C-alpha cells in the first residue's frame, strides 16, 4: 500500500487540539467541515499543500499525518511531507512527470544520477541518504505488489 494520509491520525490530532471540523477547515482554508469529515473518514484525501496546512494548524509534524507501512518513508511519503504535488516536484528536479511517477511507484532499474538525488533531497527537505532509502522502499513496495499510485 502506498503512503497517504492517515484518517485516524488526522481525527486524533484535531481532537487533541480541541478543534471542531469546521474550525480546522477555516484554519486551513478548506471549503468547510464536510471536507475535513471526508478526510477523517478516508473517503477523500487532501492535496499535499493542505496536508502541510493541516499539520501547521494542528502544530504537529506533517509526517504524523501520513500513514507509512514500513519503517522507512517511501518517495510518496516524502513528497506529501514536503507538501508538493508530483508535478511540482518533477519541475523542481527537472524531470518529466512520468519519470517522477515511475520513481515514486518503484518502477525503476537504477537510481537516478547524483544530481537528481541531490535535487530531490533539497525539494523534500531531507538528506540524500533518506532519498536513497525512500527509493528503495518504493521499489520494495512495487515488487511486493503494493499500490503506489499517486
Short mmCIF file of C-alpha atoms in Angstrom, two decimals:
data_model
loop_
_atom_site.label_atom_id
_atom_site.label_comp_id
_atom_site.label_asym_id
_atom_site.label_seq_id
_atom_site.Cartn_x
_atom_site.Cartn_y
_atom_site.Cartn_z
CA UNK A 1 0.00 0.00 0.00
CA UNK A 2 1.28 3.47 -0.82
CA UNK A 3 1.80 6.08 1.81
CA UNK A 4 -1.02 8.55 2.25
CA UNK A 5 -2.95 10.47 4.82
CA UNK A 6 -3.85 8.57 7.97
CA UNK A 7 -7.51 9.46 8.63
CA UNK A 8 -7.34 8.27 12.23
CA UNK A 9 -4.24 10.37 12.93
CA UNK A 10 -5.97 13.44 11.49
CA UNK A 11 -9.04 12.96 13.67
CA UNK A 12 -6.94 12.28 16.79
CA UNK A 13 -4.75 15.35 16.19
CA UNK A 14 -7.81 17.57 15.61
CA UNK A 15 -9.49 16.32 18.77
CA UNK A 16 -6.24 16.68 20.72
CA UNK A 17 -6.07 20.30 19.54
CA UNK A 18 -9.64 20.85 20.73
CA UNK A 19 -10.91 21.92 17.31
CA UNK A 20 -14.14 21.13 15.53
CA UNK A 21 -14.05 20.08 11.91
CA UNK A 22 -15.42 23.50 10.90
CA UNK A 23 -12.78 25.34 12.94
CA UNK A 24 -9.98 23.31 11.38
CA UNK A 25 -11.43 23.88 7.92
CA UNK A 26 -11.35 27.66 8.50
CA UNK A 27 -7.75 27.50 9.73
CA UNK A 28 -6.53 25.65 6.63
CA UNK A 29 -8.72 27.40 4.07
CA UNK A 30 -10.84 24.36 3.22
CA UNK A 31 -14.40 24.74 1.95
CA UNK A 32 -15.97 23.55 5.20
CA UNK A 33 -16.17 20.96 7.93
CA UNK A 34 -17.60 18.46 5.47
CA UNK A 35 -14.26 18.31 3.69
CA UNK A 36 -12.43 17.63 6.97
CA UNK A 37 -15.02 14.96 7.73
CA UNK A 38 -14.35 13.22 4.39
CA UNK A 39 -10.61 13.33 5.06
CA UNK A 40 -11.12 11.85 8.54
CA UNK A 41 -13.36 9.12 7.14
CA UNK A 42 -10.83 8.32 4.42
CA UNK A 43 -13.37 8.86 1.62
CA UNK A 44 -11.15 11.55 0.09
CA UNK A 45 -7.63 12.85 0.64
CA UNK A 46 -6.28 16.36 0.93
CA UNK A 47 -3.85 17.70 -1.63
CA UNK A 48 -0.25 17.76 -0.38
CA UNK A 49 -0.38 21.52 0.27
CA UNK A 50 -3.43 21.01 2.51
CA UNK A 51 -1.61 18.25 4.36
CA UNK A 52 1.11 20.74 5.30
CA UNK A 53 -1.51 23.34 6.30
CA UNK A 54 -3.28 20.78 8.47
CA UNK A 55 -0.06 19.89 10.27
CA UNK A 56 0.75 23.56 10.88
CA UNK A 57 -2.76 24.31 12.15
CA UNK A 58 -2.57 21.29 14.46
CA UNK A 59 1.02 22.13 15.49
CA UNK A 60 2.35 18.68 14.63
CA UNK A 61 4.92 17.34 12.15
CA UNK A 62 3.40 16.59 8.74
CA UNK A 63 4.78 13.06 8.86
CA UNK A 64 2.49 12.35 11.83
CA UNK A 65 -0.50 12.64 9.47
CA UNK A 66 0.96 10.26 6.91
CA UNK A 67 0.36 6.54 7.07
CA UNK A 68 3.60 4.72 6.39
CA UNK A 69 3.54 0.94 6.05
CA UNK A 70 7.26 0.49 6.68
CA UNK A 71 9.92 1.86 8.98
CA UNK A 72 11.31 3.96 6.13
CA UNK A 73 9.15 6.53 4.30
CA UNK A 74 8.74 5.90 0.59
CA UNK A 75 9.04 8.64 -2.05
CA UNK A 76 5.34 9.46 -1.87
CA UNK A 77 5.53 9.97 1.90
CA UNK A 78 8.48 12.35 1.45
CA UNK A 79 6.57 14.25 -1.24
CA UNK A 80 3.46 14.53 0.90
CA UNK A 81 5.54 15.62 3.88
CA UNK A 82 7.04 18.38 1.72
CA UNK A 83 3.57 19.45 0.58
CA UNK A 84 4.40 19.04 -3.10
CA UNK A 85 2.41 17.64 -5.98
CA UNK A 86 4.18 15.19 -8.27
CA UNK A 87 4.07 17.84 -10.99
CA UNK A 88 5.71 20.48 -8.77
CA UNK A 89 8.37 18.03 -7.69
CA UNK A 90 9.14 16.92 -11.25
CA UNK A 91 9.54 20.57 -12.28
CA UNK A 92 11.81 21.31 -9.32
CA UNK A 93 14.06 18.37 -10.17
CA UNK A 94 13.81 18.95 -13.93
CA UNK A 95 12.48 15.53 -14.89
CA UNK A 96 9.37 14.55 -16.80
CA UNK A 97 6.29 13.91 -14.68
CA UNK A 98 6.02 10.28 -15.92
CA UNK A 99 9.65 9.75 -14.88
CA UNK A 100 8.91 11.02 -11.38
CA UNK A 101 5.77 8.84 -11.16
CA UNK A 102 7.81 5.81 -12.20
CA UNK A 103 10.29 6.56 -9.42
CA UNK A 104 7.53 7.03 -6.85
CA UNK A 105 5.81 3.84 -7.95
CA UNK A 106 9.04 1.86 -7.63
CA UNK A 107 9.31 1.21 -11.37
CA UNK A 108 12.99 1.96 -11.93
CA UNK A 109 16.01 -0.16 -12.73
CA UNK A 110 18.73 2.02 -11.22
CA UNK A 111 18.93 5.04 -9.01
CA UNK A 112 18.87 8.43 -10.72
CA UNK A 113 22.05 10.42 -11.21
CA UNK A 114 23.57 12.03 -8.09
CA UNK A 115 22.42 15.48 -9.25
CA UNK A 116 18.81 14.28 -9.36
CA UNK A 117 19.14 12.69 -5.92
CA UNK A 118 20.51 15.97 -4.54
CA UNK A 119 17.68 17.91 -6.18
CA UNK A 120 15.12 15.55 -4.69
CA UNK A 121 16.74 15.87 -1.26
CA UNK A 122 16.51 19.68 -1.50
CA UNK A 123 12.89 19.53 -2.64
CA UNK A 124 11.88 17.06 0.08
CA UNK A 125 13.94 18.85 2.73
CA UNK A 126 15.82 15.69 3.73
CA UNK A 127 19.30 14.20 3.36
CA UNK A 128 20.32 12.36 0.19
CA UNK A 129 20.58 9.12 2.23
CA UNK A 130 16.88 9.46 3.12
CA UNK A 131 16.03 9.87 -0.57
CA UNK A 132 18.00 6.73 -1.48
CA UNK A 133 16.25 4.80 1.30
CA UNK A 134 12.88 6.08 0.05
CA UNK A 135 13.71 4.96 -3.49
CA UNK A 136 14.50 1.50 -2.21
CA UNK A 137 11.31 1.40 -0.12
CA UNK A 138 9.20 2.45 -3.12
CA UNK A 139 10.79 -0.30 -5.20
CA UNK A 140 10.30 -2.86 -2.41
CA UNK A 141 6.60 -1.99 -2.27
CA UNK A 142 6.32 -2.27 -6.06
CA UNK A 143 8.00 -5.68 -6.06
CA UNK A 144 5.70 -6.78 -3.24
CA UNK A 145 2.74 -5.74 -5.38
CA UNK A 146 1.76 -2.73 -3.26
CA UNK A 147 -0.30 0.05 -4.79
CA UNK A 148 2.00 3.06 -5.11
CA UNK A 149 -0.23 5.20 -7.30
CA UNK A 150 -0.41 8.94 -6.72
#
